[in-house]
Short mmCIF file of C-alpha atoms and ligand atoms in Angstrom, two decimals:
data_model
loop_
_atom_site.label_atom_id
_atom_site.label_comp_id
_atom_site.label_asym_id
_atom_site.label_seq_id
_atom_site.Cartn_x
_atom_site.Cartn_y
_atom_site.Cartn_z
CA MET A 25 122.06 90.87 79.84
CA LYS A 26 118.39 89.66 78.94
CA ARG A 27 115.70 92.10 80.49
CA VAL A 28 112.30 90.68 81.40
CA ILE A 29 109.22 92.50 81.32
CA ASN A 30 106.29 91.93 84.25
CA TYR A 31 102.98 91.68 82.72
CA SER A 32 101.59 90.53 85.90
CA ALA A 33 100.09 92.38 88.95
CA GLY A 34 102.25 94.79 90.72
CA PRO A 35 105.10 97.18 89.69
CA ALA A 36 105.98 97.84 86.18
CA GLY A 37 109.11 98.55 84.12
CA ILE A 38 111.45 101.39 84.85
CA PRO A 39 113.54 102.92 82.09
CA VAL A 40 116.84 101.06 81.86
CA GLU A 41 118.81 104.47 81.89
CA VAL A 42 117.30 105.24 85.02
CA LEU A 43 118.12 102.00 86.63
CA GLU A 44 121.70 102.52 85.53
CA GLN A 45 122.12 105.93 86.69
CA ALA A 46 120.90 104.73 90.19
CA ARG A 47 123.23 101.89 90.02
CA ASP A 48 126.15 104.23 89.25
CA GLU A 49 125.11 106.62 92.04
CA MET A 50 124.59 103.88 94.52
CA LEU A 51 127.74 104.40 96.58
CA ASP A 52 128.23 108.11 95.87
CA TRP A 53 125.18 110.22 95.26
CA ASN A 54 125.66 113.70 94.16
CA GLY A 55 129.25 113.99 95.47
CA THR A 56 127.99 113.21 99.15
CA GLY A 57 129.82 110.11 99.69
CA CYS A 58 126.88 108.20 100.53
CA SER A 59 123.85 106.82 98.67
CA VAL A 60 120.56 108.88 98.64
CA MET A 61 119.28 106.42 101.15
CA GLU A 62 122.09 107.48 103.51
CA VAL A 63 121.98 111.21 103.55
CA SER A 64 119.95 113.21 105.90
CA HIS A 65 116.48 113.90 104.70
CA ARG A 66 117.09 117.43 106.56
CA GLY A 67 120.33 118.11 104.44
CA LYS A 68 120.51 120.44 101.53
CA GLU A 69 121.27 117.85 98.89
CA TYR A 70 118.29 115.88 99.75
CA ASP A 71 116.10 118.87 100.08
CA ALA A 72 116.98 120.12 96.74
CA LEU A 73 116.11 116.60 95.23
CA HIS A 74 112.65 116.75 96.91
CA MET A 75 111.65 120.24 95.96
CA GLU A 76 112.93 119.35 92.43
CA THR A 77 110.83 116.41 92.09
CA MET A 78 107.74 118.09 93.18
CA ASP A 79 108.43 120.82 90.43
CA LEU A 80 109.11 118.11 87.78
CA PHE A 81 105.68 116.60 88.54
CA ARG A 82 103.98 120.02 88.06
CA GLU A 83 105.93 120.67 84.90
CA LEU A 84 105.05 117.42 83.33
CA ALA A 85 101.30 117.89 84.36
CA GLY A 86 101.29 121.44 83.13
CA LEU A 87 100.22 122.63 86.50
CA GLY A 88 100.99 125.91 88.50
CA LYS A 89 101.71 126.72 91.94
CA ASP A 90 98.19 126.51 92.88
CA TYR A 91 98.70 122.82 93.04
CA HIS A 92 100.59 121.28 95.97
CA VAL A 93 102.57 118.09 95.13
CA LEU A 94 102.30 115.66 98.28
CA PHE A 95 104.52 112.65 98.80
CA THR A 96 102.58 110.20 100.89
CA THR A 97 103.10 106.47 101.81
CA GLY A 98 100.96 103.53 102.09
CA GLY A 99 100.08 103.12 98.44
CA ALA A 100 97.07 104.55 96.53
CA SER A 101 95.03 102.32 99.00
CA THR A 102 95.72 104.72 101.77
CA GLN A 103 94.26 107.51 99.61
CA PHE A 104 91.10 105.66 99.47
CA MET A 105 90.64 106.29 103.11
CA MET A 106 92.63 109.73 103.68
CA LEU A 107 90.59 111.37 101.05
CA PRO A 108 87.36 110.82 102.79
CA MET A 109 88.62 111.35 106.13
CA ASN A 110 89.99 114.72 105.12
CA PHE A 111 86.88 116.04 103.23
CA LEU A 112 83.95 114.13 104.68
CA GLY A 113 82.29 113.52 108.23
CA ALA A 114 79.01 112.52 109.40
CA SER A 115 77.04 115.01 107.59
CA LYS A 116 79.21 115.18 104.32
CA GLU A 117 78.63 113.41 101.06
CA ALA A 118 80.51 112.48 97.93
CA ASP A 119 79.86 110.90 94.55
CA TYR A 120 81.83 107.76 93.22
CA ILE A 121 81.73 106.27 89.90
CA VAL A 122 82.46 102.61 90.00
CA THR A 123 84.19 101.18 87.02
CA GLY A 124 86.32 98.38 88.29
CA ASN A 125 87.59 96.62 91.54
CA TRP A 126 89.95 99.61 92.71
CA ALA A 127 86.96 101.97 92.21
CA LYS A 128 85.00 99.69 94.34
CA ALA A 129 87.73 99.44 97.16
CA ALA A 130 87.79 103.23 97.32
CA VAL A 131 83.90 103.29 97.84
CA LYS A 132 84.44 100.55 100.68
CA GLU A 133 86.81 102.84 102.68
CA ALA A 134 84.83 106.26 101.89
CA LYS A 135 81.60 104.69 103.46
CA ARG A 136 83.30 104.77 106.69
CA TYR A 137 83.46 108.61 106.64
CA GLY A 138 80.51 109.87 104.99
CA LYS A 139 77.44 109.37 102.88
CA ILE A 140 78.48 108.00 99.48
CA SER A 141 76.56 107.73 96.39
CA LEU A 142 77.30 106.07 93.25
CA ALA A 143 77.01 108.66 90.49
CA ALA A 144 77.40 105.66 88.12
CA THR A 145 78.44 101.95 88.27
CA THR A 146 79.12 99.62 85.29
CA GLU A 147 79.35 96.44 87.51
CA LEU A 148 77.80 93.42 86.08
CA GLU A 149 76.83 90.16 87.51
CA GLY A 150 79.87 88.51 89.11
CA GLU A 151 81.76 91.43 89.97
CA ARG A 152 82.50 92.12 86.20
CA PHE A 153 83.05 95.48 84.67
CA VAL A 154 83.40 95.99 81.03
CA SER A 155 82.64 99.61 80.20
CA ILE A 156 82.94 103.12 81.05
CA PRO A 157 79.77 105.20 81.61
CA ARG A 158 78.75 107.86 79.11
CA GLN A 159 78.51 111.65 80.39
CA GLY A 160 74.97 111.55 80.08
CA GLU A 161 74.68 108.28 82.42
CA LEU A 162 76.36 110.41 85.36
CA LYS A 163 73.81 111.04 88.20
CA LEU A 164 75.58 113.70 90.28
CA ASN A 165 74.55 114.47 93.73
CA PRO A 166 74.34 118.44 94.11
CA ALA A 167 75.36 117.70 97.76
CA ALA A 168 78.51 116.05 97.01
CA GLU A 169 81.79 117.44 98.30
CA TYR A 170 83.69 115.81 95.60
CA VAL A 171 83.46 113.20 92.65
CA HIS A 172 85.92 110.35 92.72
CA TYR A 173 86.64 108.09 89.60
CA THR A 174 89.55 105.79 88.43
CA SER A 175 90.88 106.71 85.06
CA ASN A 176 92.16 103.17 84.13
CA ASN A 177 90.80 100.03 85.68
CA THR A 178 94.04 98.15 86.02
CA VAL A 179 92.34 94.78 86.59
CA GLU A 180 89.49 94.96 83.91
CA GLY A 181 91.56 96.84 81.10
CA THR A 182 89.28 99.72 80.47
CA GLN A 183 90.21 103.30 80.54
CA TRP A 184 88.31 106.44 80.56
CA HIS A 185 88.84 108.53 77.25
CA TYR A 186 87.23 111.66 78.44
CA ILE A 187 87.35 113.59 81.58
CA PRO A 188 83.83 113.68 83.09
CA ASP A 189 82.10 117.13 83.49
CA VAL A 190 80.98 117.23 87.02
CA LYS A 191 79.25 120.58 86.96
CA GLY A 192 81.58 122.62 89.00
CA LYS A 193 81.88 119.85 91.80
CA SER A 194 85.63 118.96 92.91
CA LEU A 195 86.95 116.30 90.66
CA VAL A 196 89.26 113.58 92.15
CA CYS A 197 90.93 110.93 90.23
CA ASP A 198 92.70 107.72 91.14
CA MET A 199 95.29 107.53 88.09
CA SER A 200 97.52 105.00 89.63
CA SER A 201 97.81 102.82 86.56
CA ASP A 202 97.76 105.41 83.72
CA ILE A 203 99.28 108.64 85.00
CA PHE A 204 101.64 110.38 82.63
CA SER A 205 100.95 107.86 79.88
CA ARG A 206 99.01 110.38 77.92
CA PRO A 207 98.65 114.15 77.63
CA LEU A 208 95.59 115.18 79.77
CA ASP A 209 94.21 118.51 81.22
CA PHE A 210 95.28 117.94 84.61
CA SER A 211 93.87 121.59 85.65
CA LYS A 212 90.52 119.94 85.46
CA PHE A 213 91.12 117.91 88.60
CA SER A 214 90.85 119.11 92.40
CA MET A 215 93.04 116.11 93.35
CA ILE A 216 94.93 113.24 91.51
CA TYR A 217 96.78 110.52 92.97
CA ALA A 218 98.78 107.60 91.90
CA GLY A 219 101.10 104.91 93.65
CA ALA A 220 104.21 105.45 91.69
CA GLN A 221 104.99 101.79 91.00
CA LYS A 222 103.04 101.46 87.70
CA ASN A 223 103.97 104.52 85.74
CA LEU A 224 106.39 106.80 87.76
CA GLY A 225 109.03 104.71 89.66
CA PRO A 226 109.12 102.45 92.59
CA SER A 227 106.61 101.62 95.16
CA GLY A 228 106.87 103.34 98.66
CA VAL A 229 106.02 106.82 97.29
CA THR A 230 102.37 107.97 96.39
CA VAL A 231 101.99 111.11 94.45
CA VAL A 232 99.27 113.39 95.21
CA ALA A 233 98.46 116.71 93.54
CA MET A 234 96.02 118.82 95.16
CA LYS A 235 94.74 122.25 94.18
CA GLU A 236 94.87 124.93 96.78
CA ASP A 237 91.31 125.94 96.97
CA PHE A 238 90.33 122.02 97.56
CA LEU A 239 92.94 121.54 100.25
CA LEU A 240 91.74 124.71 102.15
CA LYS A 241 88.31 122.66 102.58
CA ALA A 242 90.14 119.70 104.34
CA GLN A 243 89.51 119.31 108.04
CA ASP A 244 92.01 120.27 110.51
CA ASP A 245 91.78 118.05 113.54
CA LEU A 246 93.15 114.82 112.01
CA PRO A 247 95.93 112.50 113.14
CA THR A 248 99.09 114.31 111.77
CA MET A 249 100.22 111.74 109.28
CA LEU A 250 96.79 111.50 107.82
CA SER A 251 96.36 115.25 107.39
CA TYR A 252 96.75 116.63 103.93
CA LYS A 253 97.40 120.00 105.27
CA VAL A 254 100.21 118.83 107.27
CA PHE A 255 101.77 117.26 104.09
CA LYS A 256 101.30 120.55 102.36
CA GLU A 257 102.70 122.63 105.44
CA LYS A 258 105.57 120.37 105.95
CA PHE A 259 106.31 119.80 102.11
CA SER A 260 105.82 116.08 102.85
CA MET A 261 108.74 116.02 105.50
CA HIS A 262 106.90 115.86 108.76
CA ASN A 263 108.36 112.54 109.20
CA THR A 264 111.10 110.95 107.14
CA PRO A 265 110.09 110.64 103.46
CA PRO A 266 110.62 107.48 101.24
CA CYS A 267 113.86 109.09 99.89
CA PHE A 268 115.05 106.47 97.64
CA SER A 269 111.58 106.13 96.10
CA ILE A 270 111.45 109.87 95.40
CA TYR A 271 114.80 109.77 94.01
CA ILE A 272 113.73 107.14 91.45
CA LEU A 273 110.64 109.22 90.90
CA ASN A 274 112.81 112.19 90.12
CA LEU A 275 115.04 110.41 87.64
CA THR A 276 112.12 108.78 85.93
CA MET A 277 110.25 111.98 85.29
CA LYS A 278 113.63 113.49 84.00
CA TRP A 279 113.84 110.74 81.55
CA LEU A 280 110.29 111.52 80.56
CA LYS A 281 111.01 115.35 79.90
CA LYS A 282 114.16 114.41 77.97
CA ASN A 283 112.07 112.13 75.89
CA GLY A 284 109.46 114.77 74.93
CA GLY A 285 107.19 114.94 78.16
CA LEU A 286 103.54 113.58 77.76
CA SER A 287 102.96 114.91 74.44
CA THR A 288 105.11 112.13 72.96
CA ALA A 289 102.84 109.43 74.26
CA PRO A 290 101.13 107.20 71.87
CA LYS A 291 97.58 108.51 71.06
CA ALA A 292 94.60 106.38 72.14
CA THR A 293 93.12 104.62 68.98
CA THR A 294 90.03 103.20 70.75
CA PRO A 295 86.81 105.24 70.40
CA VAL A 296 85.88 107.74 72.90
CA TRP A 297 83.23 105.77 74.36
CA GLN A 298 85.24 102.75 75.06
CA THR A 299 83.74 99.55 75.75
CA TRP A 300 85.99 96.52 76.05
CA ILE A 301 84.09 93.04 75.59
CA PRO A 302 85.92 89.93 76.68
CA ALA A 303 86.11 87.30 74.33
CA PRO A 304 83.44 84.48 74.85
CA GLY A 305 84.54 81.92 77.19
C1 LIG B 7 93.96 101.85 89.85
C2 LIG B 7 94.57 101.32 91.14
N1 LIG B 7 94.40 101.79 92.10
C3 LIG B 7 94.70 101.63 93.58
C4 LIG B 7 95.80 100.37 93.59
C5 LIG B 7 96.41 100.19 94.64
O1 LIG B 7 97.67 100.88 94.84
P1 LIG B 7 98.73 100.33 96.06
O2 LIG B 7 99.23 99.01 95.79
O3 LIG B 7 99.69 101.38 95.78
O4 LIG B 7 97.95 100.55 97.36
C6 LIG B 7 96.21 100.04 92.16
C7 LIG B 7 97.00 98.90 92.29
O5 LIG B 7 97.05 98.18 91.32
C8 LIG B 7 95.46 100.39 91.14
O6 LIG B 7 95.81 99.83 89.74
#
């Protein structure tokens, strides 16, 4: 069979081994006599898969139990809103670094919930972005609750090759299009998030990893399904989770682990201060 690779927008390839396993287990998953889509999400089989998937994420990222792994829905785009809704409010401020159109989309949502400063923007005329700011170019707001950036600018093709030093502030990163593509010191972040569909599995689940000390600062009085604290307390099972997406996420991370984890990812060959200039015309 000829496999085709999608280089266009949206979801990316899933390892063939993972797809084959999902195919083989479609009618009888784990001896249950049903597919993973048909079992109770309150049953012991699904519960074990769910908790194992959180542990696998922590293990691959090299994070300890002081990080909570949450499975949310609504894509990474919902995190653009959930993050400021949980941590900002009329009198609170946050810093955003704008290096592409997804970073800009995150700012647009955050402005609804607090005062947003741009610690840096590399936007050129005509909504073009071709570079990543240097550390010295970041203008950090001492009053910011957190600093948000986008590690890989999916549309523009630029990627951060260093983790910004935010002088003790909580660092939050949208890693939707490069998560687990390279080794990284994930412990430098208070929160990372990624829609699974590029690097980790199918759409339908967004993975959020949040450090306990940051989570404690989240607001309490929020709609149940938009509260990080509820996701943590209920292990992302306040309502029915996207079981099939989490199952594929589980298989993909096991595949990654079997193949050596993140340390076997290809090393970046571009310089630390990466600048991508499009060809003329
Ligand atoms: C960096 C980045 N952030 C956010 C998004 C939006 O993700 P979603 O479609 O899961 O809302 C994308 C989608 O391509 C992306 O590449």
